[in-house]
Coordinates of C-alpha atoms and ligand atoms in Angstrom, one line a residue:
Chain A
L1 CA 45.3 164.9 -42.4
I2 CA 48.1 163.0 -40.6
K3 CA 51.6 164.2 -39.8
L4 CA 54.0 162.3 -37.5
V5 CA 57.3 163.9 -36.8
G6 CA 60.2 162.0 -35.0
V7 CA 57.9 159.6 -33.1
W8 CA 59.5 157.2 -30.7
K9 CA 57.7 154.6 -28.5
T10 CA 59.7 152.9 -25.9
Y11 CA 58.5 150.3 -23.3
R12 CA 60.6 150.0 -20.2
M13 CA 60.9 146.3 -19.1
G14 CA 63.1 146.3 -16.0
E15 CA 66.6 147.1 -17.2
L16 CA 65.7 146.6 -20.9
D17 CA 64.1 149.1 -23.2
V18 CA 62.0 147.9 -26.0
H19 CA 61.9 150.5 -28.8
A20 CA 58.7 149.6 -30.6
L21 CA 59.0 152.7 -32.8
R22 CA 62.2 154.6 -33.6
D23 CA 62.2 158.1 -35.1
V24 CA 59.1 157.6 -37.3
S25 CA 58.0 160.4 -39.5
L26 CA 55.0 160.1 -41.9
E27 CA 52.5 162.2 -43.8
V28 CA 49.2 161.0 -45.1
A29 CA 47.0 163.4 -47.1
R30 CA 43.2 163.4 -46.8
G31 CA 41.6 160.8 -49.1
E32 CA 44.7 158.6 -49.4
F33 CA 44.4 154.8 -49.2
I34 CA 47.7 153.4 -47.7
A35 CA 48.9 150.0 -46.6
I36 CA 51.4 149.3 -43.9
M37 CA 53.4 146.0 -44.1
G38 CA 56.2 144.5 -42.0
A39 CA 57.2 141.4 -40.0
S40 CA 55.4 140.3 -36.9
G41 CA 56.6 142.5 -34.0
S42 CA 57.9 145.3 -36.2
G43 CA 55.7 148.0 -34.7
K44 CA 52.6 148.2 -36.9
T45 CA 50.0 148.0 -34.1
T46 CA 52.0 150.4 -32.0
L47 CA 52.0 152.9 -34.9
M48 CA 48.2 152.4 -35.4
N49 CA 47.5 152.9 -31.7
I50 CA 49.3 156.3 -31.9
L51 CA 47.5 157.3 -35.1
G52 CA 44.2 156.3 -33.4
C53 CA 44.9 158.4 -30.3
L54 CA 44.7 155.3 -28.1
D55 CA 48.3 155.7 -27.1
R56 CA 50.9 158.5 -26.9
P57 CA 54.4 158.6 -28.3
S58 CA 57.3 158.6 -25.8
S59 CA 58.7 161.5 -27.9
G60 CA 57.9 163.3 -31.1
S61 CA 54.7 164.9 -32.4
Y62 CA 51.4 163.9 -34.0
W63 CA 49.2 166.4 -35.9
L64 CA 45.8 165.1 -36.8
D65 CA 43.6 167.4 -38.9
G66 CA 45.7 170.4 -38.0
E67 CA 45.7 169.8 -34.2
E68 CA 48.7 168.5 -32.2
V69 CA 47.2 165.6 -30.3
S70 CA 50.0 163.7 -28.7
R71 CA 50.0 165.9 -25.6
M72 CA 46.3 166.2 -25.1
S73 CA 44.4 164.8 -22.1
A74 CA 42.9 161.3 -22.4
D75 CA 39.4 162.9 -22.4
K76 CA 40.2 165.2 -25.3
R77 CA 41.8 162.3 -27.3
A78 CA 38.7 160.2 -26.6
M79 CA 36.5 162.9 -28.1
I80 CA 38.7 163.1 -31.2
R81 CA 38.6 159.3 -31.6
N82 CA 34.8 159.2 -31.3
R83 CA 34.3 161.9 -33.9
K84 CA 37.0 161.3 -36.4
I85 CA 38.4 157.8 -36.3
G86 CA 37.0 154.3 -37.0
F87 CA 39.3 151.6 -35.7
V88 CA 39.3 147.9 -36.6
F89 CA 41.4 146.3 -33.9
Q90 CA 43.7 143.3 -34.6
N91 CA 41.9 141.5 -31.7
F92 CA 38.4 142.9 -32.5
N93 CA 37.7 144.2 -29.0
L94 CA 33.9 143.5 -29.2
L95 CA 31.7 143.8 -26.1
P96 CA 30.9 140.3 -24.9
R97 CA 27.3 139.5 -23.9
T98 CA 26.2 142.1 -26.5
S99 CA 24.7 141.3 -29.9
A100 CA 26.4 142.1 -33.1
L101 CA 23.7 144.8 -33.8
E102 CA 24.3 146.5 -30.4
N103 CA 28.1 146.3 -30.8
V104 CA 27.8 148.1 -34.1
A105 CA 25.2 150.7 -33.0
M106 CA 27.3 151.7 -30.0
P107 CA 29.5 154.4 -31.7
L108 CA 26.4 156.2 -32.9
S109 CA 25.4 157.1 -29.4
Y110 CA 28.6 159.3 -29.2
T111 CA 28.6 160.7 -32.6
A112 CA 25.1 160.8 -33.9
S113 CA 23.1 161.3 -30.7
H114 CA 20.4 163.0 -32.7
L115 CA 19.4 159.6 -34.1
T116 CA 16.7 157.7 -32.3
E117 CA 17.6 154.3 -31.1
K118 CA 15.5 152.8 -33.9
E119 CA 17.4 154.8 -36.5
A120 CA 20.7 153.8 -35.0
R121 CA 19.8 150.2 -35.1
R122 CA 18.6 150.5 -38.6
R123 CA 21.9 152.0 -39.7
A124 CA 23.9 149.3 -37.8
K125 CA 21.8 146.6 -39.6
E126 CA 22.6 148.1 -43.0
V127 CA 26.4 148.0 -42.4
L128 CA 26.2 144.4 -41.0
E129 CA 24.3 143.4 -44.1
R130 CA 27.0 145.0 -46.2
V131 CA 29.6 142.7 -44.6
G132 CA 27.4 139.6 -45.0
L133 CA 26.1 139.3 -41.5
G134 CA 22.4 140.1 -42.0
D135 CA 21.5 136.7 -40.6
R136 CA 23.8 137.1 -37.5
L137 CA 22.4 140.4 -36.0
H138 CA 21.4 139.0 -32.7
H139 CA 24.4 136.6 -32.1
E140 CA 26.8 137.6 -29.4
P141 CA 30.6 137.4 -30.1
S142 CA 30.9 133.9 -28.5
Q143 CA 28.2 132.7 -30.9
L144 CA 30.1 133.9 -34.0
S145 CA 33.0 132.5 -35.9
G146 CA 36.4 134.3 -35.9
G147 CA 35.8 135.9 -39.3
Q148 CA 32.3 136.9 -38.3
Q149 CA 33.6 138.7 -35.2
Q150 CA 36.2 140.4 -37.4
R151 CA 33.4 141.6 -39.7
V152 CA 31.4 142.9 -36.7
A153 CA 34.5 144.9 -35.7
I154 CA 34.7 146.2 -39.3
A155 CA 31.1 147.2 -39.4
R156 CA 31.4 149.0 -36.0
A157 CA 34.4 151.0 -37.3
L158 CA 32.4 152.1 -40.4
V159 CA 28.9 152.8 -39.0
N160 CA 29.5 156.5 -38.3
K161 CA 31.4 157.1 -41.6
P162 CA 34.5 158.4 -40.0
P163 CA 36.9 160.6 -42.0
L164 CA 39.8 158.3 -41.0
L165 CA 39.6 154.5 -41.0
L166 CA 42.4 152.6 -39.3
A167 CA 42.2 148.8 -39.9
D168 CA 44.7 146.5 -38.2
E169 CA 44.9 143.3 -40.3
P170 CA 41.1 143.4 -41.0
T171 CA 41.1 140.3 -43.3
G172 CA 43.4 138.0 -41.3
N173 CA 40.5 135.7 -40.4
L174 CA 38.6 135.9 -43.7
D175 CA 38.6 133.6 -46.7
S176 CA 39.7 135.3 -49.9
K177 CA 36.1 136.0 -51.2
T178 CA 34.8 137.5 -48.0
G179 CA 38.1 139.5 -47.6
E180 CA 37.8 140.8 -51.1
E181 CA 34.2 142.1 -50.4
V182 CA 35.5 143.9 -47.3
L183 CA 38.4 145.5 -49.3
E184 CA 36.0 146.6 -52.1
L185 CA 33.8 148.2 -49.4
F186 CA 36.9 150.1 -48.1
Q187 CA 37.8 151.2 -51.7
E188 CA 34.2 152.4 -52.3
L189 CA 34.2 154.5 -49.0
N190 CA 37.6 155.9 -50.1
R191 CA 36.5 156.8 -53.6
E192 CA 32.9 157.9 -53.0
E193 CA 33.0 159.4 -49.4
G194 CA 36.7 160.5 -49.3
V195 CA 37.4 158.3 -46.3
T196 CA 41.2 158.2 -45.6
V197 CA 42.2 154.5 -45.1
V198 CA 45.3 153.2 -43.3
L199 CA 45.3 149.4 -43.5
V200 CA 47.9 147.1 -41.8
T201 CA 48.3 143.8 -43.5
H202 CA 50.6 140.8 -43.9
D203 CA 49.1 139.9 -47.3
P204 CA 50.7 141.5 -50.4
H205 CA 47.4 140.9 -52.3
V206 CA 45.5 142.9 -49.7
A207 CA 48.2 145.6 -49.8
S208 CA 47.7 145.9 -53.6
H209 CA 44.3 147.5 -53.0
A210 CA 46.1 150.5 -51.6
E211 CA 47.8 153.2 -53.7
R212 CA 50.8 153.5 -51.5
I213 CA 52.6 150.9 -49.4
I214 CA 54.8 151.6 -46.3
Y215 CA 57.2 149.0 -45.0
I216 CA 58.2 148.9 -41.3
H217 CA 61.2 147.0 -39.9
D218 CA 62.2 147.0 -36.3
G219 CA 60.2 150.1 -35.5
Q220 CA 61.5 152.2 -38.5
I221 CA 59.9 153.0 -41.8
V222 CA 62.2 151.5 -44.4
E223 CA 60.2 152.0 -47.6
D224 CA 57.4 154.2 -48.7
L225 CA 56.3 153.5 -52.3
P226 CA 53.4 154.0 -54.6
R227 CA 51.9 150.7 -55.5
L228 CA 53.1 149.2 -58.7
H229 CA 50.2 149.4 -61.2
S230 CA 49.5 146.0 -62.8
Chain B
L1 CA 43.6 108.0 -35.5
I2 CA 40.5 110.1 -36.2
K3 CA 37.1 108.8 -37.3
L4 CA 34.0 111.0 -37.4
V5 CA 30.8 109.4 -38.5
G6 CA 27.6 111.3 -39.2
V7 CA 28.5 114.3 -37.0
W8 CA 25.9 117.1 -36.6
K9 CA 26.3 120.2 -34.5
T10 CA 23.3 122.3 -34.0
Y11 CA 22.9 125.5 -31.9
R12 CA 19.4 126.4 -30.9
M13 CA 18.8 130.2 -31.0
G14 CA 15.2 130.8 -29.9
E15 CA 13.1 129.4 -32.7
L16 CA 15.9 129.2 -35.2
D17 CA 18.4 126.3 -35.5
V18 CA 21.9 127.0 -36.7
H19 CA 23.4 123.8 -38.1
A20 CA 27.1 124.5 -37.8
L21 CA 28.0 121.0 -39.0
R22 CA 25.7 118.7 -41.0
D23 CA 26.4 115.0 -41.4
V24 CA 30.2 115.2 -41.3
S25 CA 32.1 112.0 -41.8
L26 CA 35.9 112.0 -41.9
E27 CA 38.9 109.7 -41.4
V28 CA 42.4 110.8 -40.7
A29 CA 45.2 108.3 -40.5
R30 CA 48.1 108.5 -38.0
G31 CA 50.9 110.7 -39.4
E32 CA 48.8 112.5 -42.0
F33 CA 49.2 116.3 -42.6
I34 CA 45.8 117.7 -43.7
A35 CA 44.5 121.2 -44.3
I36 CA 40.8 122.3 -43.9
M37 CA 39.6 125.3 -45.9
G38 CA 36.3 127.0 -46.3
A39 CA 34.5 130.4 -46.1
S40 CA 34.2 132.4 -42.9
G41 CA 31.4 130.8 -40.9
S42 CA 31.4 127.5 -42.8
G43 CA 32.1 125.3 -39.7
K44 CA 35.9 124.9 -39.5
T45 CA 36.3 125.9 -35.8
T46 CA 33.2 124.0 -34.8
L47 CA 34.8 120.9 -36.4
M48 CA 38.2 121.5 -34.7
N49 CA 36.5 121.9 -31.3
I50 CA 34.9 118.5 -31.7
L51 CA 38.2 116.9 -32.9
G52 CA 39.9 118.5 -29.9
C53 CA 37.4 117.1 -27.4
L54 CA 36.5 120.6 -26.4
D55 CA 32.9 120.2 -27.6
R56 CA 30.6 117.3 -28.3
P57 CA 28.5 116.6 -31.5
S58 CA 24.7 117.0 -31.3
S59 CA 24.6 113.6 -32.9
G60 CA 27.1 111.2 -34.6
S61 CA 30.3 109.6 -33.3
Y62 CA 33.9 110.4 -32.9
W63 CA 36.6 107.7 -32.5
L64 CA 40.0 109.1 -31.4
D65 CA 42.8 106.6 -31.2
G66 CA 40.3 103.7 -31.0
E67 CA 38.1 105.2 -28.2
E68 CA 34.6 106.6 -28.8
V69 CA 35.0 110.0 -27.1
S70 CA 31.9 111.9 -28.0
R71 CA 29.9 110.6 -25.1
M72 CA 32.6 110.7 -22.4
S73 CA 32.4 112.9 -19.4
A74 CA 34.0 116.3 -19.4
D75 CA 36.8 115.0 -17.0
K76 CA 37.7 112.1 -19.2
R77 CA 37.8 114.3 -22.3
A78 CA 40.0 116.8 -20.5
M79 CA 42.5 113.9 -19.7
I80 CA 42.5 112.8 -23.3
R81 CA 43.1 116.4 -24.4
N82 CA 46.0 116.9 -22.0
R83 CA 47.7 113.7 -23.1
K84 CA 47.1 113.5 -26.8
I85 CA 46.2 116.8 -28.3
G86 CA 48.0 120.1 -28.9
F87 CA 45.6 122.9 -29.9
V88 CA 46.4 126.3 -31.4
F89 CA 43.3 128.4 -30.9
Q90 CA 42.0 130.9 -33.5
N91 CA 41.9 133.5 -30.7
F92 CA 45.0 132.2 -28.9
N93 CA 43.5 131.7 -25.4
L94 CA 46.6 132.7 -23.5
L95 CA 46.6 133.3 -19.8
P96 CA 46.8 137.0 -19.2
R97 CA 49.2 138.3 -16.5
T98 CA 51.4 135.2 -17.2
S99 CA 54.6 135.3 -19.1
A100 CA 55.1 133.7 -22.5
L101 CA 57.4 131.2 -20.7
E102 CA 54.9 130.2 -18.1
N103 CA 52.1 130.0 -20.6
V104 CA 54.1 127.6 -22.7
A105 CA 55.3 125.5 -19.7
M106 CA 51.8 125.0 -18.4
P107 CA 50.8 121.9 -20.3
L108 CA 53.9 120.1 -19.0
S109 CA 52.5 120.1 -15.5
Y110 CA 49.7 117.8 -16.7
T111 CA 51.6 115.6 -19.1
A112 CA 55.2 115.5 -17.9
S113 CA 54.8 115.9 -14.2
H114 CA 58.1 114.0 -13.7
L115 CA 59.9 117.1 -15.0
T116 CA 61.3 119.5 -12.4
E117 CA 60.0 123.1 -12.8
K118 CA 63.5 124.0 -14.1
E119 CA 63.4 121.3 -16.8
A120 CA 59.9 122.3 -17.8
R121 CA 60.9 126.0 -18.2
R122 CA 64.0 124.9 -20.2
R123 CA 61.8 123.0 -22.6
A124 CA 59.4 125.8 -22.9
K125 CA 62.3 128.2 -23.6
E126 CA 63.5 125.9 -26.4
V127 CA 60.1 125.9 -28.2
L128 CA 59.8 129.6 -27.8
E129 CA 63.2 130.1 -29.4
R130 CA 62.1 127.8 -32.2
V131 CA 59.3 130.3 -33.1
G132 CA 61.6 133.3 -32.8
L133 CA 60.5 134.5 -29.4
G134 CA 63.7 133.9 -27.4
D135 CA 63.9 137.6 -26.5
R136 CA 60.2 137.8 -25.4
L137 CA 60.2 135.0 -22.7
H138 CA 59.1 137.2 -19.9
H139 CA 56.6 139.4 -21.7
E140 CA 52.9 138.9 -20.8
P141 CA 50.4 138.7 -23.6
S142 CA 49.4 142.4 -23.4
Q143 CA 53.1 143.2 -24.0
L144 CA 53.3 141.1 -27.2
S145 CA 52.2 141.8 -30.8
G146 CA 49.3 139.9 -32.3
G147 CA 51.7 137.6 -34.2
Q148 CA 53.9 137.1 -31.1
Q149 CA 50.8 136.0 -29.1
Q150 CA 49.9 133.6 -31.9
R151 CA 53.4 132.1 -31.8
V152 CA 53.2 131.7 -28.0
A153 CA 49.9 129.8 -28.6
I154 CA 51.8 127.6 -31.2
A155 CA 54.7 126.9 -28.8
R156 CA 52.3 125.9 -26.0
A157 CA 50.5 123.5 -28.3
L158 CA 53.9 121.8 -29.3
V159 CA 55.7 121.8 -26.0
N160 CA 54.6 118.3 -24.9
K161 CA 55.0 116.8 -28.4
P162 CA 51.4 115.7 -28.7
P163 CA 50.5 112.9 -31.2
L164 CA 47.8 115.1 -32.7
L165 CA 48.2 118.8 -33.4
L166 CA 45.1 120.9 -34.2
A167 CA 45.9 124.4 -35.5
D168 CA 43.1 126.8 -36.2
E169 CA 44.4 129.5 -38.6
P170 CA 47.9 129.5 -37.0
T171 CA 49.5 132.0 -39.4
G172 CA 46.6 134.5 -39.7
N173 CA 48.7 137.1 -37.8
L174 CA 52.1 136.3 -39.2
D175 CA 54.1 137.8 -42.1
S176 CA 55.0 135.3 -44.8
K177 CA 58.5 134.7 -43.6
T178 CA 57.5 134.0 -40.0
G179 CA 54.5 132.0 -41.2
E180 CA 56.8 129.9 -43.4
E181 CA 59.0 129.1 -40.4
V182 CA 56.0 127.9 -38.4
L183 CA 54.8 125.7 -41.2
E184 CA 58.3 124.2 -41.7
L185 CA 58.3 123.4 -38.0
F186 CA 54.9 121.6 -38.3
Q187 CA 56.3 119.7 -41.3
E188 CA 59.4 118.7 -39.4
L189 CA 57.3 117.4 -36.5
N190 CA 55.1 115.5 -38.9
R191 CA 58.0 113.9 -40.8
E192 CA 60.4 113.2 -37.9
E193 CA 58.1 112.7 -35.0
G194 CA 55.0 111.3 -36.8
V195 CA 52.8 114.1 -35.4
T196 CA 49.4 114.1 -37.1
V197 CA 48.6 117.6 -38.1
V198 CA 45.2 119.1 -38.9
L199 CA 45.5 122.7 -39.9
V200 CA 42.6 125.2 -40.7
T201 CA 43.6 128.0 -43.0
H202 CA 42.2 130.6 -45.4
D203 CA 45.4 130.8 -47.3
P204 CA 45.9 128.4 -50.3
H205 CA 49.7 128.8 -50.0
V206 CA 49.5 127.6 -46.3
A207 CA 47.2 124.7 -47.4
S208 CA 49.8 123.7 -50.0
H209 CA 52.1 122.5 -47.1
A210 CA 49.6 119.7 -46.4
E211 CA 49.3 116.5 -48.4
R212 CA 45.5 116.5 -48.4
I213 CA 43.0 119.4 -48.4
I214 CA 39.4 119.2 -47.2
Y215 CA 36.9 121.8 -48.2
I216 CA 33.9 122.7 -45.9
H217 CA 30.9 124.7 -47.1
D218 CA 27.9 125.5 -44.9
G219 CA 28.7 122.8 -42.4
Q220 CA 29.4 120.0 -44.9
I221 CA 32.5 118.5 -46.4
V222 CA 32.3 119.2 -50.1
E223 CA 35.8 118.1 -51.3
D224 CA 38.5 115.9 -50.0
L225 CA 41.5 115.9 -52.3
P226 CA 45.2 115.1 -52.3
R227 CA 47.3 118.3 -52.8
L228 CA 48.2 118.9 -56.4
H229 CA 52.0 118.3 -56.5
S230 CA 53.8 121.3 -58.1
Ligands
ATP301 N1 27.4 129.3 -29.8 C1 26.9 129.5 -31.1 N2 25.6 129.8 -31.2 C2 25.0 130.0 -32.4 N3 25.7 129.9 -33.6 C3 27.0 129.6 -33.5 C4 27.7 129.4 -32.3 N4 29.0 129.2 -32.5 C5 29.1 129.3 -33.9 N5 28.0 129.5 -34.5 C6 27.7 129.6 -35.9 O1 28.2 128.4 -36.5 C7 28.8 128.7 -37.8 C8 30.2 128.1 -37.9 O2 31.1 128.7 -37.0 P1 32.6 128.4 -37.0 O3 33.2 129.2 -35.9 O4 32.8 126.9 -37.0 O5 33.1 128.9 -38.4 P2 34.5 129.0 -39.1 O6 34.5 128.2 -40.3 O7 35.6 128.7 -38.1 O8 34.6 130.5 -39.6 P3 35.9 131.5 -39.6 O9 36.7 131.2 -40.8 O10 35.2 132.9 -39.7 O11 36.7 131.3 -38.3 C9 28.9 130.2 -37.9 O12 27.9 130.7 -38.9 C10 28.5 130.8 -36.5 O13 27.7 132.0 -36.6
ATP302 N1 53.3 146.8 -23.5 C1 54.5 146.4 -24.1 N2 55.6 146.2 -23.3 C2 56.7 145.7 -23.9 N3 56.9 145.5 -25.2 C3 55.8 145.7 -26.0 C4 54.6 146.1 -25.5 N4 53.7 146.2 -26.5 C5 54.3 145.8 -27.6 N5 55.6 145.5 -27.3 C6 56.7 145.0 -28.3 O1 56.8 146.1 -29.3 C7 57.0 145.4 -30.6 C8 56.0 145.9 -31.6 O2 54.7 145.5 -31.3 P1 53.5 145.6 -32.3 O3 52.3 145.1 -31.6 O4 53.5 147.1 -32.8 O5 53.9 144.7 -33.5 P2 53.2 144.4 -34.9 O6 54.0 144.9 -36.0 O7 51.8 144.9 -34.8 O8 53.2 142.8 -35.0 P3 52.1 141.7 -35.5 O9 52.3 141.7 -37.0 O10 52.6 140.5 -34.9 O11 50.8 142.1 -35.0 C9 56.9 143.9 -30.3 O12 58.2 143.4 -30.4 C10 56.3 143.7 -29.0 O13 56.9 142.6 -28.2
MG303 MG1 49.9 143.9 -34.8
MG304 MG1 37.1 129.8 -37.2

């Protein structure tokens, strides 16, 4: 499903270059559940933004589902994102002044435009109930706790059952019980719907839910191991 | 230093009332290092916003350093915040389009206005180096990773050495090594400068750095225990 070859991402800051990713190559098969770990600033979000077609490499290639996407136009990449990728952002990126329900229903207007507004809202409600927010449907982001906002972001990424789920530290604001429920939901989608999951985390316990763990250090992949079965 | 008596915080949402805090009473002595834990949505940030004089209780009282602050005007509370409280926000609240260095130097213009701009920037630089961001001084928030932004927020809260440090999930975006360095810095300020620390966390390992742990559930304090010494 995913094939990165020789990807670099460099930011020019005046005379300095910041190499956020250096010569990254990675393959992920359909249906895998992988975790990405590494120190703060090591390049995980940069990698996720490239995988999610939100950003382009400075050099190197990215094949997603058989198409080379890194040189496509912004419009084409947006279409691919809407149809194929669910993204849980590290900083949530929810629409302010918009209820949890409407935030979660939004992707359906791109991908499932055959649904009536009523059906879209019903599906959004189901996913929100799944992450424990059935009693917060009409709250706006500013009326939600940090972990509740994170769960709205998770629900929004899942509502159109995308083939690829990219989750950037999705449990960072959740207590262990709530976090566990979210991870079990990801595992269920992976096992039962074949959703490919790529999850960035700082927490080894969260990473243990994946079958393969990739370690990034200073923009390079330094380890790529199957999880140790306990 | 801190005395809350019978504090309630209620949000009116149409016909429903959301009781974010219910009859909360709490005392924290000067120089203590306490952790607050509880499920997502249980009321931790609401409690921190009241302790930080950013918000007022719906009913009940709050004595900070001998003054009853809950009924003071917004201006008076802002003055108290600037002089006495360092706050690490769950969502960072950094100024966009402003470098890490300037974000961190900002509180000094209120509290240490005798410093020249050069001295203020030097002090900001020292704190940023302390949290491992010496090579990111001139990056703006959008040019920083999630954990780097979190560390800028931490540095800003510490730069004027406030007597009370309130930190709302300050390690949520940090890998364990970087998180440990931040917690050791808090412990050092607590031991050597007598800074009173109130830290919200979902991570029991983080909470173990405190000497007392308070558990919140559905807006109420349900446990208040000294840490088990291991
Ligand atoms: N402005 C508001 N209007 C209505 N309800 C609110 C508002 N702000 C917060 N709430 C509700 O109050 C409750 C407590 O919120 P709070 O942010 O204190 O939780 P928290 O313990 O910090 O959670 P987390 O661990 O997820 O950050 C939540 O259920 C939230 O939905
Ligand atoms: N627009 C930018 N300009 C310059 N440098 C940047 C920019 N965006 C990111 N960086 C730098 O690239 C590096 C990698 O950032 P990235 O966000 O990928 O880290 P991360 O692994 O996700 O970290 P965290 O765990 O803290 O979220 C960081 O050192 C960061 O300062
Ligand atoms: Mg990141
Ligand atoms: Mg909170």
